[in-house]
Amino acid sequence: MKHLKSLCSLIGLSILLTGCWDSRSIEDISLVIGVGIDLEEESENISLGHQIIVPPSNGGDSSQGSPFKNIYTSGKTVHGAIRNLALRDDPVYSDHQRILLIHNNVLKKYTLDEVINQLVKDDKTRRSLYVFTTNESIKKIFSTTDSDEIPSNQLYSLIENRGRSTKILPAVSLGKVSSNLQKKASFVLQNVEVINNQVALAGGAVILNGHISDQELSVDDIATLNWLTGSIEGGVISTEKDSMPLAFEILGDVKVQVKSEYKNDRMYFTIHSEAQGRISEDWNEEEDSFKEDYSADRGRVIEDEVEDRVLDFIHMLQTEVKSDVAGLSEYVKVQEPDFWTEHKNEWNRYFTEAEISFNVSVTVEDFGTKGSIKKRISDM
């Protein structure tokens, strides 16, 4: 029995000391953090940019070089371009990929469904990665960085600024893109550009039936779209009161209620939005924050500004874009199921002919410290 216990202990130690038999050093693999898809200028083959993490040296000193490297390959298909990477670098692992950046020219030649086909089929690619579009070259964006930050990480992190800006779309994941394409829904992908040698979020690319539209949205259009859909977590809207600048800071999420109704072969939408915040800037020297009507008066000015912007934007969607990128069809599916079953293939026509009303209620909860200072001075 004593010899049996010794034998078992010896076997156990051998297993523990062996470690992972199929393990590989992190320096011997390529961890892809971002992928960019472009067209080769000469052949118009698919061109892929792979942004790969460069791990610190064995000594742990990461200051000796860049924390990333970019490798570019090409092929007739996305998968072919990926496999051509094996001719130039260590095996590629996409488990940690965070972003997919697609040049708009690619989507003018191919459908979005064709472009992401391989990525959706690959069980190693994260469906939670963020998808963006751009008019800039992939090489320019992937090489633009400050403080040795990885551009793909910078781009990924910009989405987290939605609590400070209304001009950022909710993150659109690879899984969401695939779902929208399966539903044949129209939607918007945020554009990326380089401004003052920094990667920045810009306007948006409109995707209709898997194709990119010639109609692009500006960064201000993105803000208005977010007002229409209630996709706002914070930010600022600026306008004028008596020809003087006025700014309203949104505190918390904007809430939206949508009511749809089908009658007389036409869709009707009533959209009500609610926002709370504070007057963060008011250049009117005669302002008196303690007057009873101050908050209500400024609130009405903000409401008028938002309503004008949204109604103009709806008109543009119906007459120029001619597609429901605001996702109003999701409300119709629930509220008017019989209509949707019969007319879903004609939705874009019904959307362009729909009567859509929009109003917003703004609650001014705070007006900063200026009013408080003036009040204390007047009491002295």
GROMACS .gro file of C-alpha atoms in nm, residues 20-345:
model
  326
   20CYS     CA    1  -0.005   2.232  -2.116
   21TRP     CA    2   0.140   2.002  -2.378
   22ASP     CA    3   0.003   2.210  -2.667
   23SER     CA    4   0.079   2.556  -2.525
   24ARG     CA    5   0.258   2.818  -2.735
   25SER     CA    6   0.444   3.130  -2.636
   26ILE     CA    7   0.244   3.448  -2.689
   27GLU     CA    8   0.540   3.578  -2.890
   28ASP     CA    9   0.484   3.298  -3.142
   29ILE     CA   10   0.126   3.392  -3.230
   30SER     CA   11  -0.039   3.698  -3.383
   31LEU     CA   12  -0.330   3.839  -3.183
   32VAL     CA   13  -0.541   4.048  -3.420
   33ILE     CA   14  -0.704   4.351  -3.251
   34GLY     CA   15  -0.848   4.512  -3.565
   35VAL     CA   16  -0.912   4.433  -3.930
   36GLY     CA   17  -0.959   4.679  -4.215
   37ILE     CA   18  -1.105   4.590  -4.554
   38ASP     CA   19  -1.016   4.792  -4.863
   39LEU     CA   20  -0.969   4.744  -5.239
   40GLU     CA   21  -0.631   4.712  -5.407
   41GLU     CA   22  -0.583   5.008  -5.637
   42GLU     CA   23  -0.442   4.810  -5.930
   43SER     CA   24  -0.628   4.478  -5.927
   44GLU     CA   25  -0.928   4.574  -5.712
   45ASN     CA   26  -0.876   4.253  -5.517
   46ILE     CA   27  -0.976   4.253  -5.153
   47SER     CA   28  -0.704   4.415  -4.941
   48LEU     CA   29  -0.692   4.339  -4.569
   49GLY     CA   30  -0.512   4.534  -4.301
   50HIS     CA   31  -0.439   4.333  -3.988
   51GLN     CA   32  -0.358   4.529  -3.673
   52ILE     CA   33  -0.167   4.293  -3.447
   53ILE     CA   34  -0.068   4.332  -3.083
   54VAL     CA   35   0.307   4.322  -3.020
   55PRO     CA   36   0.363   4.175  -2.671
   56PRO     CA   37   0.635   4.316  -2.445
   57SER     CA   38   0.974   4.149  -2.460
   58ASN     CA   39   1.066   3.878  -2.212
   59GLY     CA   40   1.210   4.145  -1.987
   60GLY     CA   41   0.871   4.315  -1.970
   61ASP     CA   42   0.999   4.640  -2.123
   62SER     CA   43   0.737   4.756  -2.376
   63SER     CA   44   0.911   5.090  -2.438
   64GLN     CA   45   1.154   4.939  -2.689
   65GLY     CA   46   0.904   4.953  -2.976
   66SER     CA   47   0.549   5.002  -3.093
   67PRO     CA   48   0.278   4.800  -2.911
   68PHE     CA   49   0.130   4.703  -3.248
   69LYS     CA   50   0.221   4.621  -3.606
   70ASN     CA   51   0.021   4.635  -3.927
   71ILE     CA   52   0.039   4.369  -4.195
   72TYR     CA   53  -0.140   4.402  -4.527
   73THR     CA   54  -0.242   4.116  -4.754
   74SER     CA   55  -0.473   4.074  -5.051
   75GLY     CA   56  -0.677   3.811  -5.230
   76LYS     CA   57  -0.987   3.754  -5.437
   77THR     CA   58  -1.180   3.676  -5.119
   78VAL     CA   59  -1.158   3.784  -4.756
   79HIS     CA   60  -1.062   3.432  -4.647
   80GLY     CA   61  -0.797   3.412  -4.917
   81ALA     CA   62  -0.644   3.738  -4.799
   82ILE     CA   63  -0.645   3.613  -4.439
   83ARG     CA   64  -0.469   3.290  -4.533
   84ASN     CA   65  -0.206   3.481  -4.731
   85LEU     CA   66  -0.101   3.627  -4.398
   86ALA     CA   67   0.049   3.286  -4.317
   87LEU     CA   68   0.313   3.352  -4.583
   88ARG     CA   69   0.443   3.649  -4.386
   89ASP     CA   70   0.368   3.611  -4.016
   90ASP     CA   71   0.293   3.373  -3.731
   91PRO     CA   72  -0.050   3.204  -3.709
   92VAL     CA   73  -0.330   3.457  -3.666
   93TYR     CA   74  -0.586   3.445  -3.385
   94SER     CA   75  -0.897   3.662  -3.413
   95ASP     CA   76  -1.042   3.576  -3.070
   96HIS     CA   77  -0.944   3.924  -2.944
   97GLN     CA   78  -1.052   4.126  -3.247
   98ARG     CA   79  -1.236   4.441  -3.137
   99ILE     CA   80  -1.313   4.633  -3.456
  100LEU     CA   81  -1.386   4.582  -3.825
  101LEU     CA   82  -1.328   4.883  -4.048
  102ILE     CA   83  -1.466   4.876  -4.403
  103HIS     CA   84  -1.380   5.127  -4.674
  104ASN     CA   85  -1.689   5.269  -4.840
  105ASN     CA   86  -1.550   5.185  -5.186
  106VAL     CA   87  -1.566   4.817  -5.094
  107LEU     CA   88  -1.937   4.850  -5.023
  108LYS     CA   89  -1.990   5.021  -5.358
  109LYS     CA   90  -1.856   4.710  -5.532
  110TYR     CA   91  -1.981   4.435  -5.300
  111THR     CA   92  -2.277   4.399  -5.066
  112LEU     CA   93  -2.211   4.417  -4.692
  113ASP     CA   94  -2.340   4.061  -4.661
  114GLU     CA   95  -2.070   3.942  -4.903
  115VAL     CA   96  -1.798   4.137  -4.724
  116ILE     CA   97  -1.870   3.995  -4.376
  117ASN     CA   98  -1.965   3.645  -4.495
  118GLN     CA   99  -1.640   3.480  -4.390
  119LEU     CA  100  -1.625   3.661  -4.057
  120VAL     CA  101  -1.977   3.553  -3.966
  121LYS     CA  102  -1.901   3.192  -4.059
  122ASP     CA  103  -1.575   3.190  -3.859
  123ASP     CA  104  -1.655   3.064  -3.508
  124LYS     CA  105  -1.335   3.225  -3.377
  125THR     CA  106  -1.434   3.578  -3.475
  126ARG     CA  107  -1.616   3.765  -3.198
  127ARG     CA  108  -1.967   3.869  -3.301
  128SER     CA  109  -1.942   4.147  -3.042
  129LEU     CA  110  -1.670   4.334  -3.235
  130TYR     CA  111  -1.767   4.684  -3.354
  131VAL     CA  112  -1.818   4.760  -3.725
  132PHE     CA  113  -1.727   5.098  -3.878
  133THR     CA  114  -1.695   5.247  -4.227
  134THR     CA  115  -1.453   5.503  -4.365
  135ASN     CA  116  -1.360   5.710  -4.669
  136GLU     CA  117  -0.998   5.723  -4.552
  137SER     CA  118  -0.742   5.461  -4.652
  138ILE     CA  119  -0.715   5.174  -4.406
  139LYS     CA  120  -0.339   5.223  -4.394
  140LYS     CA  121  -0.382   5.587  -4.288
  141ILE     CA  122  -0.620   5.506  -4.005
  142PHE     CA  123  -0.423   5.206  -3.881
  143SER     CA  124  -0.103   5.412  -3.869
  144THR     CA  125  -0.254   5.718  -3.698
  145THR     CA  126  -0.184   5.717  -3.327
  146ASP     CA  127  -0.057   5.929  -3.041
  147SER     CA  128   0.129   5.819  -2.729
  148ASP     CA  129   0.185   5.476  -2.888
  149GLU     CA  130  -0.180   5.384  -2.837
  150ILE     CA  131  -0.318   5.111  -3.061
  151PRO     CA  132  -0.552   5.279  -3.316
  152SER     CA  133  -0.803   4.992  -3.301
  153ASN     CA  134  -0.827   5.031  -2.924
  154GLN     CA  135  -0.865   5.407  -2.958
  155LEU     CA  136  -1.149   5.362  -3.205
  156TYR     CA  137  -1.319   5.102  -2.986
  157SER     CA  138  -1.297   5.331  -2.682
  158LEU     CA  139  -1.452   5.630  -2.860
  159ILE     CA  140  -1.792   5.458  -2.846
  160GLU     CA  141  -1.772   5.485  -2.468
  161ASN     CA  142  -1.798   5.865  -2.503
  162ARG     CA  143  -2.171   5.843  -2.580
  163GLY     CA  144  -2.244   5.984  -2.235
  164ARG     CA  145  -2.069   6.306  -2.340
  165SER     CA  146  -2.179   6.348  -2.702
  166THR     CA  147  -2.504   6.306  -2.893
  167LYS     CA  148  -2.307   6.258  -3.216
  168ILE     CA  149  -2.204   5.897  -3.150
  169LEU     CA  150  -2.420   5.606  -3.260
  170PRO     CA  151  -2.481   5.314  -3.026
  171ALA     CA  152  -2.220   5.046  -3.095
  172VAL     CA  153  -2.308   4.835  -3.400
  173SER     CA  154  -2.165   4.487  -3.353
  174LEU     CA  155  -2.092   4.226  -3.618
  175GLY     CA  156  -2.382   4.024  -3.479
  176LYS     CA  157  -2.616   4.324  -3.509
  177VAL     CA  158  -2.506   4.387  -3.867
  178SER     CA  159  -2.570   4.024  -3.956
  179SER     CA  160  -2.913   4.035  -3.792
  180ASN     CA  161  -3.010   4.357  -3.974
  181LEU     CA  162  -2.904   4.209  -4.307
  182GLN     CA  163  -3.107   3.894  -4.243
  183LYS     CA  164  -3.413   4.110  -4.165
  184LYS     CA  165  -3.343   4.327  -4.472
  185ALA     CA  166  -3.351   4.629  -4.244
  186SER     CA  167  -3.193   4.964  -4.329
  187PHE     CA  168  -2.941   5.100  -4.079
  188VAL     CA  169  -2.644   5.331  -4.029
  189LEU     CA  170  -2.278   5.255  -3.959
  190GLN     CA  171  -2.059   5.524  -3.802
  191ASN     CA  172  -1.789   5.667  -4.026
  192VAL     CA  173  -1.428   5.713  -3.915
  193GLU     CA  174  -1.183   5.975  -4.036
  194VAL     CA  175  -0.851   6.130  -3.940
  195ILE     CA  176  -0.872   6.485  -3.802
  196ASN     CA  177  -0.555   6.671  -3.699
  197ASN     CA  178  -0.363   6.345  -3.702
  198GLN     CA  179  -0.611   6.175  -3.469
  199VAL     CA  180  -0.862   5.898  -3.533
  200ALA     CA  181  -1.212   6.045  -3.495
  201LEU     CA  182  -1.575   5.944  -3.534
  202ALA     CA  183  -1.755   6.130  -3.812
  203GLY     CA  184  -2.092   6.095  -3.984
  204GLY     CA  185  -2.255   5.775  -4.099
  205ALA     CA  186  -2.292   5.540  -4.396
  206VAL     CA  187  -2.649   5.439  -4.479
  207ILE     CA  188  -2.695   5.069  -4.559
  208LEU     CA  189  -2.997   4.987  -4.778
  209ASN     CA  190  -3.068   4.626  -4.872
  210GLY     CA  191  -2.706   4.541  -4.799
  211HIS     CA  192  -2.572   4.816  -5.027
  212ILE     CA  193  -2.420   5.148  -4.925
  213SER     CA  194  -2.627   5.450  -5.019
  214ASP     CA  195  -2.486   5.751  -5.201
  215GLN     CA  196  -2.653   5.957  -4.927
  216GLU     CA  197  -2.417   5.992  -4.630
  217LEU     CA  198  -2.519   6.134  -4.293
  218SER     CA  199  -2.323   6.420  -4.139
  219VAL     CA  200  -2.212   6.411  -3.776
  220ASP     CA  201  -2.500   6.649  -3.695
  221ASP     CA  202  -2.739   6.409  -3.872
  222ILE     CA  203  -2.615   6.137  -3.638
  223ALA     CA  204  -2.706   6.353  -3.338
  224THR     CA  205  -3.054   6.415  -3.480
  225LEU     CA  206  -3.103   6.045  -3.554
  226ASN     CA  207  -3.018   5.973  -3.191
  227TRP     CA  208  -3.282   6.224  -3.078
  228LEU     CA  209  -3.538   6.052  -3.301
  229THR     CA  210  -3.458   5.703  -3.172
  230GLY     CA  211  -3.390   5.797  -2.809
  231SER     CA  212  -3.033   5.668  -2.835
  232ILE     CA  213  -2.881   5.943  -2.620
  233GLU     CA  214  -2.699   5.896  -2.291
  234GLY     CA  215  -2.575   6.253  -2.255
  235GLY     CA  216  -2.425   6.541  -2.447
  236VAL     CA  217  -2.493   6.903  -2.539
  237ILE     CA  218  -2.727   7.077  -2.783
  238SER     CA  219  -2.655   7.438  -2.876
  239THR     CA  220  -2.892   7.701  -3.014
  240GLU     CA  221  -2.965   8.072  -2.975
  241LYS     CA  222  -3.194   8.279  -2.756
  242ASP     CA  223  -3.242   8.644  -2.861
  243SER     CA  224  -2.946   8.600  -3.102
  244MET     CA  225  -2.720   8.493  -2.812
  245PRO     CA  226  -2.568   8.143  -2.778
  246LEU     CA  227  -2.745   7.900  -2.545
  247ALA     CA  228  -2.635   7.546  -2.454
  248PHE     CA  229  -2.828   7.267  -2.284
  249GLU     CA  230  -2.647   6.971  -2.131
  250ILE     CA  231  -2.843   6.646  -2.133
  251LEU     CA  232  -2.818   6.457  -1.806
  252GLY     CA  233  -2.902   6.089  -1.839
  253ASP     CA  234  -3.086   5.893  -2.106
  254VAL     CA  235  -3.339   6.048  -2.341
  255LYS     CA  236  -3.669   5.857  -2.336
  256VAL     CA  237  -3.882   5.805  -2.646
  257GLN     CA  238  -4.236   5.675  -2.688
  258VAL     CA  239  -4.359   5.575  -3.035
  259LYS     CA  240  -4.718   5.508  -3.134
  260SER     CA  241  -4.793   5.373  -3.483
  261GLU     CA  242  -5.131   5.344  -3.649
  262TYR     CA  243  -5.240   5.214  -3.988
  263LYS     CA  244  -5.550   5.362  -4.147
  264ASN     CA  245  -5.666   5.447  -4.498
  265ASP     CA  246  -5.365   5.268  -4.647
  266ARG     CA  247  -5.122   5.498  -4.467
  267MET     CA  248  -4.901   5.477  -4.161
  268TYR     CA  249  -4.916   5.740  -3.888
  269PHE     CA  250  -4.651   5.786  -3.620
  270THR     CA  251  -4.667   5.994  -3.304
  271ILE     CA  252  -4.326   6.021  -3.139
  272HIS     CA  253  -4.276   6.184  -2.799
  273SER     CA  254  -3.933   6.239  -2.646
  274GLU     CA  255  -3.834   6.344  -2.295
  275ALA     CA  256  -3.501   6.488  -2.183
  276GLN     CA  257  -3.368   6.628  -1.859
  277GLY     CA  258  -3.064   6.846  -1.808
  278ARG     CA  259  -2.928   7.188  -1.726
  279ILE     CA  260  -2.856   7.519  -1.897
  280SER     CA  261  -2.479   7.487  -1.920
  281GLU     CA  262  -2.416   7.811  -2.111
  282ASP     CA  263  -2.618   8.128  -2.163
  283TRP     CA  264  -2.450   8.436  -2.315
  284ASN     CA  265  -2.743   8.664  -2.243
  285GLU     CA  266  -2.604   8.922  -1.999
  286GLU     CA  267  -2.955   9.000  -1.877
  287GLU     CA  268  -3.023   8.643  -1.772
  288ASP     CA  269  -3.167   8.593  -1.426
  289SER     CA  270  -3.170   8.227  -1.337
  290PHE     CA  271  -3.397   8.293  -1.037
  291LYS     CA  272  -3.687   8.432  -1.233
  292GLU     CA  273  -3.979   8.193  -1.224
  293ASP     CA  274  -4.004   8.166  -1.600
  294TYR     CA  275  -3.627   8.136  -1.668
  295SER     CA  276  -3.609   7.757  -1.680
  296ALA     CA  277  -3.937   7.717  -1.869
  297ASP     CA  278  -3.842   7.985  -2.121
  298ARG     CA  279  -3.500   7.832  -2.196
  299GLY     CA  280  -3.655   7.487  -2.201
  300ARG     CA  281  -3.901   7.592  -2.473
  301VAL     CA  282  -3.615   7.729  -2.684
  302ILE     CA  283  -3.435   7.393  -2.662
  303GLU     CA  284  -3.757   7.204  -2.742
  304ASP     CA  285  -3.813   7.415  -3.054
  305GLU     CA  286  -3.455   7.356  -3.168
  306VAL     CA  287  -3.476   6.980  -3.124
  307GLU     CA  288  -3.817   6.954  -3.290
  308ASP     CA  289  -3.708   7.160  -3.591
  309ARG     CA  290  -3.397   6.948  -3.639
  310VAL     CA  291  -3.580   6.618  -3.606
  311LEU     CA  292  -3.866   6.713  -3.838
  312ASP     CA  293  -3.618   6.834  -4.102
  313PHE     CA  294  -3.426   6.509  -4.064
  314ILE     CA  295  -3.743   6.300  -4.102
  315HIS     CA  296  -3.820   6.492  -4.423
  316MET     CA  297  -3.471   6.410  -4.552
  317LEU     CA  298  -3.516   6.040  -4.469
  318GLN     CA  299  -3.847   6.029  -4.653
  319THR     CA  300  -3.749   6.231  -4.960
  320GLU     CA  301  -3.374   6.176  -5.008
  321VAL     CA  302  -3.266   5.862  -4.824
  322LYS     CA  303  -3.608   5.701  -4.883
  323SER     CA  304  -3.556   5.440  -4.617
  324ASP     CA  305  -3.633   5.380  -4.250
  325VAL     CA  306  -3.292   5.394  -4.085
  326ALA     CA  307  -3.460   5.505  -3.761
  327GLY     CA  308  -3.605   5.158  -3.704
  328LEU     CA  309  -3.971   5.263  -3.690
  329SER     CA  310  -4.060   4.929  -3.849
  330GLU     CA  311  -3.981   4.761  -3.515
  331TYR     CA  312  -4.277   4.942  -3.357
  332VAL     CA  313  -4.503   4.856  -3.652
  333LYS     CA  314  -4.423   4.485  -3.617
  334VAL     CA  315  -4.553   4.491  -3.259
  335GLN     CA  316  -4.832   4.748  -3.280
  336GLU     CA  317  -4.967   4.665  -3.627
  337PRO     CA  318  -4.883   4.296  -3.681
  338ASP     CA  319  -5.151   4.232  -3.945
  339PHE     CA  320  -5.030   4.524  -4.155
  340TRP     CA  321  -4.669   4.413  -4.121
  341THR     CA  322  -4.742   4.056  -4.227
  342GLU     CA  323  -4.914   4.178  -4.543
  343HIS     CA  324  -4.697   4.477  -4.637
  344LYS     CA  325  -4.348   4.421  -4.492
  345ASN     CA  326  -4.196   4.390  -4.840
   0.00000   0.00000   0.00000
